[in-house]
mmCIF file of C-alpha atoms in Angstrom:
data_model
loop_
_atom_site.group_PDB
_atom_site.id
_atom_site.type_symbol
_atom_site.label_atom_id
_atom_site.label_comp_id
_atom_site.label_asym_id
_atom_site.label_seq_id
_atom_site.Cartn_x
_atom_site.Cartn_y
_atom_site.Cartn_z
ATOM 1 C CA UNK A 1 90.660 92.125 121.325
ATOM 2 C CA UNK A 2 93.453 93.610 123.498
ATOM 3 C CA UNK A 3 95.192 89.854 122.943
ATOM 4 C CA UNK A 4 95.396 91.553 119.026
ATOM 5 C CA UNK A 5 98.831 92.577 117.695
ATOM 6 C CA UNK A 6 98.904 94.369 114.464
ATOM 7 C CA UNK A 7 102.366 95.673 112.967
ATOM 8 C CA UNK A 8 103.911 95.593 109.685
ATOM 9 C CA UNK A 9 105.662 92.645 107.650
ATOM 10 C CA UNK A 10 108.844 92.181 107.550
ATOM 11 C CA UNK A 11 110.465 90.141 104.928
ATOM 12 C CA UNK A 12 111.062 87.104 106.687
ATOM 13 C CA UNK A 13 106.639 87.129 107.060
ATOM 14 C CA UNK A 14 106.463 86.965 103.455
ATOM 15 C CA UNK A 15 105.980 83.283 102.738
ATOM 16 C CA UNK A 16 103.277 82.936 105.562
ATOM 17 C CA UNK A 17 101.797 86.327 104.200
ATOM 18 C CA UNK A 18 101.249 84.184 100.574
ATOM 19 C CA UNK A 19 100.052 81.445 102.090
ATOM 20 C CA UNK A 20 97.695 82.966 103.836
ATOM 21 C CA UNK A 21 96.523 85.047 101.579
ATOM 22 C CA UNK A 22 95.448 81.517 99.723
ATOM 23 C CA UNK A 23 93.248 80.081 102.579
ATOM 24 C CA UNK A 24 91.660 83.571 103.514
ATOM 25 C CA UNK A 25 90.956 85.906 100.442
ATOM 26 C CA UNK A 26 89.057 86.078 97.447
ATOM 27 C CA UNK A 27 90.553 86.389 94.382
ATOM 28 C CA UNK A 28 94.128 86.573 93.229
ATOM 29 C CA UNK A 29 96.067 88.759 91.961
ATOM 30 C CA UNK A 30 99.400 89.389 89.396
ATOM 31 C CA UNK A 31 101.396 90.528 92.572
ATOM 32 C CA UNK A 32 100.576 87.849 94.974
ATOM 33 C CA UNK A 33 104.142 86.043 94.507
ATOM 34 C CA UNK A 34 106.922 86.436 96.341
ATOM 35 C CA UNK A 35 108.693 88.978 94.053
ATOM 36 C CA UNK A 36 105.528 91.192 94.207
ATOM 37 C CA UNK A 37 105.485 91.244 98.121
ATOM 38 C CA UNK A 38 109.068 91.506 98.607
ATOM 39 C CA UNK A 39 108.666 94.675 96.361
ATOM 40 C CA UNK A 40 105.958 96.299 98.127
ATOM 41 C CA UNK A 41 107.967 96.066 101.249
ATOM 42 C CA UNK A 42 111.230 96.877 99.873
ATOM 43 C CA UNK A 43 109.363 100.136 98.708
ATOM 44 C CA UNK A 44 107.265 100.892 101.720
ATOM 45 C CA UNK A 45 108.140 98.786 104.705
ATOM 46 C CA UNK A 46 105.100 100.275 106.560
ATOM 47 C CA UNK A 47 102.517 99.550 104.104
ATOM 48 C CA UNK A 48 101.698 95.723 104.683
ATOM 49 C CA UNK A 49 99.905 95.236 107.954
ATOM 50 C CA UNK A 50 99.722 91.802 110.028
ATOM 51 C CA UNK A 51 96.873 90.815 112.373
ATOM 52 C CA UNK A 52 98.549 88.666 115.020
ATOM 53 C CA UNK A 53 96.401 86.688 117.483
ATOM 54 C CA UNK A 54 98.873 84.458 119.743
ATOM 55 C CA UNK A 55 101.465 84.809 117.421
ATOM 56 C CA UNK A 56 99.359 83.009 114.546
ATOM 57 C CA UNK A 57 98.168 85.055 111.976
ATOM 58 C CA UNK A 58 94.823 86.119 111.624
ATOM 59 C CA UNK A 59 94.719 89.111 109.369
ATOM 60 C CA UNK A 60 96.053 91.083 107.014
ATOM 61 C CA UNK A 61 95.669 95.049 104.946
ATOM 62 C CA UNK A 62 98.105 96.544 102.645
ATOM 63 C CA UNK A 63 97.737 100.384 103.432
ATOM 64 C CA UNK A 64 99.295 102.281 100.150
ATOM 65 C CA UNK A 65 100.144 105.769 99.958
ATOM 66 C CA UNK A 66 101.812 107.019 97.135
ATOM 67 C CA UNK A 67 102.130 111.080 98.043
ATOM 68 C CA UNK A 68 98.691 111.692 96.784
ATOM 69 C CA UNK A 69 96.637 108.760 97.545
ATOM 70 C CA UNK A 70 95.895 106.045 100.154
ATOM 71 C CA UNK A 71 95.218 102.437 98.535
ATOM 72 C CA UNK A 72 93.725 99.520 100.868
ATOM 73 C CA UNK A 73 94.488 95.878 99.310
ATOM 74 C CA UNK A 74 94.247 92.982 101.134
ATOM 75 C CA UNK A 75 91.736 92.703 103.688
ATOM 76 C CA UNK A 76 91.740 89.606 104.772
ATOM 77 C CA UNK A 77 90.782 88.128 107.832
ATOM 78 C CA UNK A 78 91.279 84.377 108.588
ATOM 79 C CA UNK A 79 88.280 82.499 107.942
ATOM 80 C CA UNK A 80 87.739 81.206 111.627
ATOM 81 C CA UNK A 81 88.550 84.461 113.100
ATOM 82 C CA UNK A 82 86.122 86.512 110.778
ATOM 83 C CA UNK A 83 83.447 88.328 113.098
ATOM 84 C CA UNK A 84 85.826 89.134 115.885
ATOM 85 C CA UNK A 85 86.727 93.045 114.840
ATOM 86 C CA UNK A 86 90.124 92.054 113.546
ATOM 87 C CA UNK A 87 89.224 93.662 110.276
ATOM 88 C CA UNK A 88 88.069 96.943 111.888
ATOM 89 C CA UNK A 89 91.384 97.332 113.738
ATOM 90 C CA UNK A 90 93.790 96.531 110.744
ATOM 91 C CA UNK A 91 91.044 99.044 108.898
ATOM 92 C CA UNK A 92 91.540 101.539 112.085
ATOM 93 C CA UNK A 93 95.415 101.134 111.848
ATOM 94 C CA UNK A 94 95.435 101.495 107.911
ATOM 95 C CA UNK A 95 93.831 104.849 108.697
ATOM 96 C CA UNK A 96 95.732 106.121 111.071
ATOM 97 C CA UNK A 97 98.995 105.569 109.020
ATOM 98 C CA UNK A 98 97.014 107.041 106.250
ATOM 99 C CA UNK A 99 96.359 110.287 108.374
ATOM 100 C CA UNK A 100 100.097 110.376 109.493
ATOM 101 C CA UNK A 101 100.767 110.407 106.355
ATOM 102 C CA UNK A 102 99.004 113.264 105.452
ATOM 103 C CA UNK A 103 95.989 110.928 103.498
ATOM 104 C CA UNK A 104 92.908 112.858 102.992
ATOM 105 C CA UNK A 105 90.978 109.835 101.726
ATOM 106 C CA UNK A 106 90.865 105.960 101.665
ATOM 107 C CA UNK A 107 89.852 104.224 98.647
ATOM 108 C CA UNK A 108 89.507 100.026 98.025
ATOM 109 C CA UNK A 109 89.574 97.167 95.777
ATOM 110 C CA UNK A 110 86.939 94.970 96.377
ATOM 111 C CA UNK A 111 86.036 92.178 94.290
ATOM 112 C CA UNK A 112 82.022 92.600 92.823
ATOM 113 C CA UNK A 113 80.715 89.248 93.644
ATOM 114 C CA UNK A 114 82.557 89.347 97.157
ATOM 115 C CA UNK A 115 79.226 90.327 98.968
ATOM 116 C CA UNK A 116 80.300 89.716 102.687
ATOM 117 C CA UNK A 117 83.050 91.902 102.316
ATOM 118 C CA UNK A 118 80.896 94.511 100.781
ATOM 119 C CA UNK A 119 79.021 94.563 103.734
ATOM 120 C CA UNK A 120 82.332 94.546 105.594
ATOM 121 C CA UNK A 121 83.355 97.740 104.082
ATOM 122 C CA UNK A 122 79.965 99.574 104.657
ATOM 123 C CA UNK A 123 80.105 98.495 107.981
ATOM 124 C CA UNK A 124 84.007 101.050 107.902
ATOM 125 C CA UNK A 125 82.208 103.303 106.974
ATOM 126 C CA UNK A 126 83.550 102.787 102.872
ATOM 127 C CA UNK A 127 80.719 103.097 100.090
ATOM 128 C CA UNK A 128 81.372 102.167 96.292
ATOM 129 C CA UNK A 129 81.347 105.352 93.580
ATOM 130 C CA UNK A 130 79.480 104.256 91.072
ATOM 131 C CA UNK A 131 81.048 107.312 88.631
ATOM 132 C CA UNK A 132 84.203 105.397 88.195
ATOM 133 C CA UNK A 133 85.509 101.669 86.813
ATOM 134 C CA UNK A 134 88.688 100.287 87.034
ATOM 135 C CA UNK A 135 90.813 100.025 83.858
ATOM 136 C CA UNK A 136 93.378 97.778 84.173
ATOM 137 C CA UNK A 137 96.276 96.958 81.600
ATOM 138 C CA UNK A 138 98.869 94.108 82.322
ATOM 139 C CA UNK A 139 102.447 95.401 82.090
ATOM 140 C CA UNK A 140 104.638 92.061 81.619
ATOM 141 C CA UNK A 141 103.898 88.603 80.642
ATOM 142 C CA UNK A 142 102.109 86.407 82.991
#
């Protein structure tokens, strides 16, 4: 792994950050356009993290902290590259800021049906709460 790079986007990453997002996570979501990204680092230029293997891309964590909370969106790991420990070191760098930051405790959205990553996730040492559900309400127009 030391041939690994992880740092965070910039805005010229951002189109290769969407299109990668299509090929290697589940899911979509209402921010995964270009506006959405470019706002997230406009807001918090730290907060996206890039996996960088050769200078290709490989993986990917959004590591939010809002003051009160840390936020993990976006694990994704490039299909071919999956297995490797990429996702523990973008994990183990998300954490890190998190602590930095003064973060007391990681939380993460992860899809129901998405069982590999579930076991993923265990794996960091992340367990679900069953106490809580998320309530969601869209804010504009799709």
């Amino acid at each position: 792994m030391n041939d690994l790079r992880i740092r965070s986007a910039s805005p010229t990453d951002l189109d290769a950050v969407l299109a990668f997002w299509r090929t290697a996570a589940e899911g979509t979501s209402i921010s995964d356009d270009r506006a959405g990204v470019e706002r997230l680092v406009a807001r918090d230029p730290q907060a996206l993290l890039l996996a960088e293997r050769g200078g290709d891309l490989v993986g990917t964590v959004i590591a939010g902290f809002d003051g009160w909370r840390c936020h993990l969106y976006r694990l994704a790991v490039r299909p071919d590259a999956r297995r490797q420990g990429i996702g523990s070191a973008l994990l183990a760098a998300a954490e890190e800021r998190f602590v930095a930051l003064g973060g007391r405790r990681g939380d993460a959205m992860v899809l129901d049906r998405n069982e590999r990553a579930h076991s993923a996730w265990r794996a960091a040492g992340y367990a679900p709460e069953p106490q809580w559900s998320r309530w969601v309400k869209p804010l504009a127009a799709q």
